[in-house]
mmCIF file of C-alpha atoms in Angstrom:
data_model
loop_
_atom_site.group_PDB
_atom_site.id
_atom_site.type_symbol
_atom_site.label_atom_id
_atom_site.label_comp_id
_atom_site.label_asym_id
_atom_site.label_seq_id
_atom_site.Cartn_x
_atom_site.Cartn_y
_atom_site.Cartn_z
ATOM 1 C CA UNK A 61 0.000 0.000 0.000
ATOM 2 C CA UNK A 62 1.317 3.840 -1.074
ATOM 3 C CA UNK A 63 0.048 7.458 0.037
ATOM 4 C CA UNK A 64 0.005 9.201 3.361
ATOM 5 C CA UNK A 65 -1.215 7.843 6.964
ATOM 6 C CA UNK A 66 -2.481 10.777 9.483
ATOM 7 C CA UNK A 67 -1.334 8.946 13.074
ATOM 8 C CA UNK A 68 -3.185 11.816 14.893
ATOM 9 C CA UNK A 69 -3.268 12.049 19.255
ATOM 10 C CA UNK A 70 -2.162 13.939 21.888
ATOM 11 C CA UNK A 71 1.082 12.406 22.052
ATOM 12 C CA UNK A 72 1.961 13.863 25.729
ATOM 13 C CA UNK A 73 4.086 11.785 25.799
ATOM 14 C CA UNK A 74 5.006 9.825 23.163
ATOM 15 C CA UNK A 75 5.177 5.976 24.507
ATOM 16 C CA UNK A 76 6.533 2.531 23.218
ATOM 17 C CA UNK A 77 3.317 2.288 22.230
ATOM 18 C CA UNK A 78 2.768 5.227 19.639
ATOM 19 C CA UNK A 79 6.778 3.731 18.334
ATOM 20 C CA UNK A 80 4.854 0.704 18.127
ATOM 21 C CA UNK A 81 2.130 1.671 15.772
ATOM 22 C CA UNK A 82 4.394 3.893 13.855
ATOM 23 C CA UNK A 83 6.814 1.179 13.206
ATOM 24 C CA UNK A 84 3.781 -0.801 11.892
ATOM 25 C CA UNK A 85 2.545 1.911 9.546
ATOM 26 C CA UNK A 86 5.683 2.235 8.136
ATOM 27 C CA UNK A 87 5.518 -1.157 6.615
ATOM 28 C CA UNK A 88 1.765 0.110 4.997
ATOM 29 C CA UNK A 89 2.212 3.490 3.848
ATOM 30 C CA UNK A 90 5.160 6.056 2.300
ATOM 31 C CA UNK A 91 4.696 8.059 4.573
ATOM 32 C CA UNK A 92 3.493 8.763 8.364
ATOM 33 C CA UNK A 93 2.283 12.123 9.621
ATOM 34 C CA UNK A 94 2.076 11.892 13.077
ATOM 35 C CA UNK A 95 -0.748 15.249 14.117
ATOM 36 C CA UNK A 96 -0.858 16.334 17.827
ATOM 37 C CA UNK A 97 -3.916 17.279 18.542
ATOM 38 C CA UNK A 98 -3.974 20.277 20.345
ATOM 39 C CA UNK A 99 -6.837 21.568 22.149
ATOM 40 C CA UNK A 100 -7.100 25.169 23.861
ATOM 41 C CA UNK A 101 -9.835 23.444 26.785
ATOM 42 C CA UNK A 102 -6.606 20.937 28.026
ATOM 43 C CA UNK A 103 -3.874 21.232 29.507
ATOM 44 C CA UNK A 104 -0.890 19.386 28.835
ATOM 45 C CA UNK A 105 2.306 18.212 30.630
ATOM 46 C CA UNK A 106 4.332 19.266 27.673
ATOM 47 C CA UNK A 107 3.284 21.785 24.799
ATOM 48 C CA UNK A 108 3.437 21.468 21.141
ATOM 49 C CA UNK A 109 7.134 22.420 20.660
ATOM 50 C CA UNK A 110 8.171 20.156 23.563
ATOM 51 C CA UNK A 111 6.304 16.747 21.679
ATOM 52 C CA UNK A 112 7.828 17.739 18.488
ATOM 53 C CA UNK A 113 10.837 17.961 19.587
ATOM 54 C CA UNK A 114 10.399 14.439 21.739
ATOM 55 C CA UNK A 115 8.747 12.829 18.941
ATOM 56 C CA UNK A 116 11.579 14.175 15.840
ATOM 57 C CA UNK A 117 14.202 13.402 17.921
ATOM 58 C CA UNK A 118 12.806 9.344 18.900
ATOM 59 C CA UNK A 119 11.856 8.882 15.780
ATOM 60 C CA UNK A 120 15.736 9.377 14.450
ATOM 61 C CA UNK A 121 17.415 6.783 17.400
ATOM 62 C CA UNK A 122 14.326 4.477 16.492
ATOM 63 C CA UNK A 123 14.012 3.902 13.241
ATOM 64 C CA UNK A 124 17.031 5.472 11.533
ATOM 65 C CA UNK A 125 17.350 8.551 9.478
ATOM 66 C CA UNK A 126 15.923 6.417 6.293
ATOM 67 C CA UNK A 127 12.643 5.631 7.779
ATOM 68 C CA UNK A 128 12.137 9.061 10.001
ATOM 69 C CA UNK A 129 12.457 10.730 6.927
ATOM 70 C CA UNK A 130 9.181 9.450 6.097
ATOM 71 C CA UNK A 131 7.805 10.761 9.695
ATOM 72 C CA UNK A 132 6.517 14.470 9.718
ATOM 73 C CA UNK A 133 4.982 16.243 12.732
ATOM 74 C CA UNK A 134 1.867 18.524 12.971
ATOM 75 C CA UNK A 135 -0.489 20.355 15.009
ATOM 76 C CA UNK A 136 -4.027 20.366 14.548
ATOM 77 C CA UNK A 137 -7.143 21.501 16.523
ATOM 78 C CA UNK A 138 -10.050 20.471 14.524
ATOM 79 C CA UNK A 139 -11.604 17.432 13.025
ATOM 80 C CA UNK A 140 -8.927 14.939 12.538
ATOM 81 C CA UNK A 141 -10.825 14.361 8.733
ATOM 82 C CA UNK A 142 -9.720 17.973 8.004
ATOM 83 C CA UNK A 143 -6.042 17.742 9.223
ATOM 84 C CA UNK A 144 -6.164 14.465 6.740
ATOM 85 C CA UNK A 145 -7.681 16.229 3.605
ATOM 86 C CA UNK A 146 -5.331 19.534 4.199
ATOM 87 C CA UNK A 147 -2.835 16.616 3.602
ATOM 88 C CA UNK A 148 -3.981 14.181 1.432
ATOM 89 C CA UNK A 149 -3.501 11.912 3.757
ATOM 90 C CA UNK A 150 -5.856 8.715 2.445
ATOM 91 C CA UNK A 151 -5.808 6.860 5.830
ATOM 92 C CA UNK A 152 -6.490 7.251 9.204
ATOM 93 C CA UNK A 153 -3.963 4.889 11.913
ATOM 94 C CA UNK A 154 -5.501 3.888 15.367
ATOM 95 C CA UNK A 155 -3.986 2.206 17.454
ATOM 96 C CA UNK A 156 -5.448 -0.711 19.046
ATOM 97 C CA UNK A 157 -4.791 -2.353 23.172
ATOM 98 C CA UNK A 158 -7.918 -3.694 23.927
ATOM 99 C CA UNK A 159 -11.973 -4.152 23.485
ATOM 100 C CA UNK A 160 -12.352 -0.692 25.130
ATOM 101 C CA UNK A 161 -10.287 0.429 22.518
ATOM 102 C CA UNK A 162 -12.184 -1.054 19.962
ATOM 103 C CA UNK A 163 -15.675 0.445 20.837
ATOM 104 C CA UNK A 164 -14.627 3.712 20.840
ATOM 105 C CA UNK A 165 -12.179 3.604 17.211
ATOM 106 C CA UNK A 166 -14.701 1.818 15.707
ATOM 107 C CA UNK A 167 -17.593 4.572 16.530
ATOM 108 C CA UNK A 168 -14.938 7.591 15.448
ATOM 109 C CA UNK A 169 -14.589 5.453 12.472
ATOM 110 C CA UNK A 170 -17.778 5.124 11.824
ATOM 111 C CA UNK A 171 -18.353 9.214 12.079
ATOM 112 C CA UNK A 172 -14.936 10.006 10.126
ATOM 113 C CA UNK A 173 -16.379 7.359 7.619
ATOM 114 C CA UNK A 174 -19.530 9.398 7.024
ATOM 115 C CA UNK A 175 -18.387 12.405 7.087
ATOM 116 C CA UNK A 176 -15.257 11.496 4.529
ATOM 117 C CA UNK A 177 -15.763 8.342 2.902
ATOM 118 C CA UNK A 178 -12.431 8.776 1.012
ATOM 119 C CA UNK A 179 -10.377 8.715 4.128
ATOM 120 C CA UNK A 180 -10.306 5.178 5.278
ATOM 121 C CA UNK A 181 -9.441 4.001 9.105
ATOM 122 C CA UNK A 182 -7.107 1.143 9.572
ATOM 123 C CA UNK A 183 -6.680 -0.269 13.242
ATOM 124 C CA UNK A 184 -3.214 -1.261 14.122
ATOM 125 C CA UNK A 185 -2.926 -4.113 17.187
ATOM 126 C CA UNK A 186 -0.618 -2.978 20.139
ATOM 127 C CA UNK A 187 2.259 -5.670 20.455
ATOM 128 C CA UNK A 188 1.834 -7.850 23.363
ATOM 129 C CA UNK A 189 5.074 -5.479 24.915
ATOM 130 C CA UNK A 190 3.196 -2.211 24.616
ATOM 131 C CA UNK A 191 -0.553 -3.243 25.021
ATOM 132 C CA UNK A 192 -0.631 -2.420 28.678
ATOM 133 C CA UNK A 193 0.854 1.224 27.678
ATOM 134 C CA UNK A 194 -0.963 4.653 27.768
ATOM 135 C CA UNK A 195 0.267 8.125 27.936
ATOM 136 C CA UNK A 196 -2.102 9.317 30.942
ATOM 137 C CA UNK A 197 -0.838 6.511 33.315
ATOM 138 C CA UNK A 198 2.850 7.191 32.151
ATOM 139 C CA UNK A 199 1.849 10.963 33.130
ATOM 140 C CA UNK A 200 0.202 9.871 36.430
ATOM 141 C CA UNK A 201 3.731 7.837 37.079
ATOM 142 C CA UNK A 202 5.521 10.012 36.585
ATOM 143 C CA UNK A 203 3.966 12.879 38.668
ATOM 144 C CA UNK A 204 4.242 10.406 41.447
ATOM 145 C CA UNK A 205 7.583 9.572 41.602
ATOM 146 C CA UNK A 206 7.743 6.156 39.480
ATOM 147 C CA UNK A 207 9.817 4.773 37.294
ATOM 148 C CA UNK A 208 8.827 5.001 33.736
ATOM 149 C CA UNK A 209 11.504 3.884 31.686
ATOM 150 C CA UNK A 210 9.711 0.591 30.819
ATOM 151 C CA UNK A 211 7.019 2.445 29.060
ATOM 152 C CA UNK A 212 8.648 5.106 26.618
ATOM 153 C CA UNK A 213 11.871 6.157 24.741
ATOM 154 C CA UNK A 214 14.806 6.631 27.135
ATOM 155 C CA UNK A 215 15.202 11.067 26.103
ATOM 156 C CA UNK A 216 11.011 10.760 27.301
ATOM 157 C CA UNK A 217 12.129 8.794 30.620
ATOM 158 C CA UNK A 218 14.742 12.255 31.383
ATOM 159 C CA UNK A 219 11.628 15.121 30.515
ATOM 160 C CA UNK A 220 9.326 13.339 32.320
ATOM 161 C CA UNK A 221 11.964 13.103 35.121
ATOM 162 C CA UNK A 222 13.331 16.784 34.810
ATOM 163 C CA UNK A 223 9.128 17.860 34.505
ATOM 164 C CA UNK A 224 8.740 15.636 37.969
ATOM 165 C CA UNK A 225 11.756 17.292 39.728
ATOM 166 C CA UNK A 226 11.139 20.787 38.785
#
């Protein structure tokens, strides 16, 4: 398969997870845009800059400068469908951990669907490693003092560290 995949999220922080379902897209598409979703009602532990930064610099140690070449970064604060058309991006990536998961991608896909039935939805699996991983109980972790090194990139593990001790 060829053409653009919009990964979108909030990304704060980017886990072993989100490297997980990027490394999978890679082997679909050309190319991955990865769109933090940014949202002027939350508040994040790190701002846009800060994940783009996090995410650019992961994706380089992870995956080489041949394949995060074919990583971009974004912002967005609308529908996800509009972030994809501004980029004719013909694919939507969600990741998958569980049945929870499941009910709620497959009623956004379901909405995105009907609203732009050109932009399809594919649902990538967690690995087995990463399926117990989510950014808002790496956060909560981290806020309290615990070790998080398991659960994302090792430049993550030293913000969310320098964010805790500040």
């Amino acid at each position: 398969m060829t053409g653009i995949a919009l990964y979108p999220g909030s990304f704060d922080p980017i886990t072993n997870g989100h490297i997980d379902v990027m490394r999978q897209t890679l082997g679909i598409v050309d190319r991955v845009v990865v769109a933090i979703g940014t949202h002027a009602g939350k508040s994040a532990m790190f701002d846009f800059d800060q994940r783009l930064e996090m995410i650019n610099n992961v994706s380089q140690t992870t995956f080489g400068t041949c394949d995060a070449d074919r990583i971009s970064v974004i912002s967005f604060d609308g529908l996800v469908i509009d972030a994809a058309r501004k980029l004719n991006a013909s694919i939507l990536v969600r990741g998958l951990r569980d049945g929870t998961d499941l009910d709620y991608e497959m009623q956004m896909a379901g909405m995105n669907g009907a609203m732009a039935p050109d932009i399809q939805t594919i649902f990538v699996p967690a690995t087995p490693g990463t399926r117990h991983i989510t950014a808002t109980l790496v956060r909560q972790i981290a806020k309290m003092g615990g070790d998080v090194a398991a659960f994302v990139p090792e430049e993550v593990a030293k913000r969310l560290n320098s964010v805790r001790s500040s």
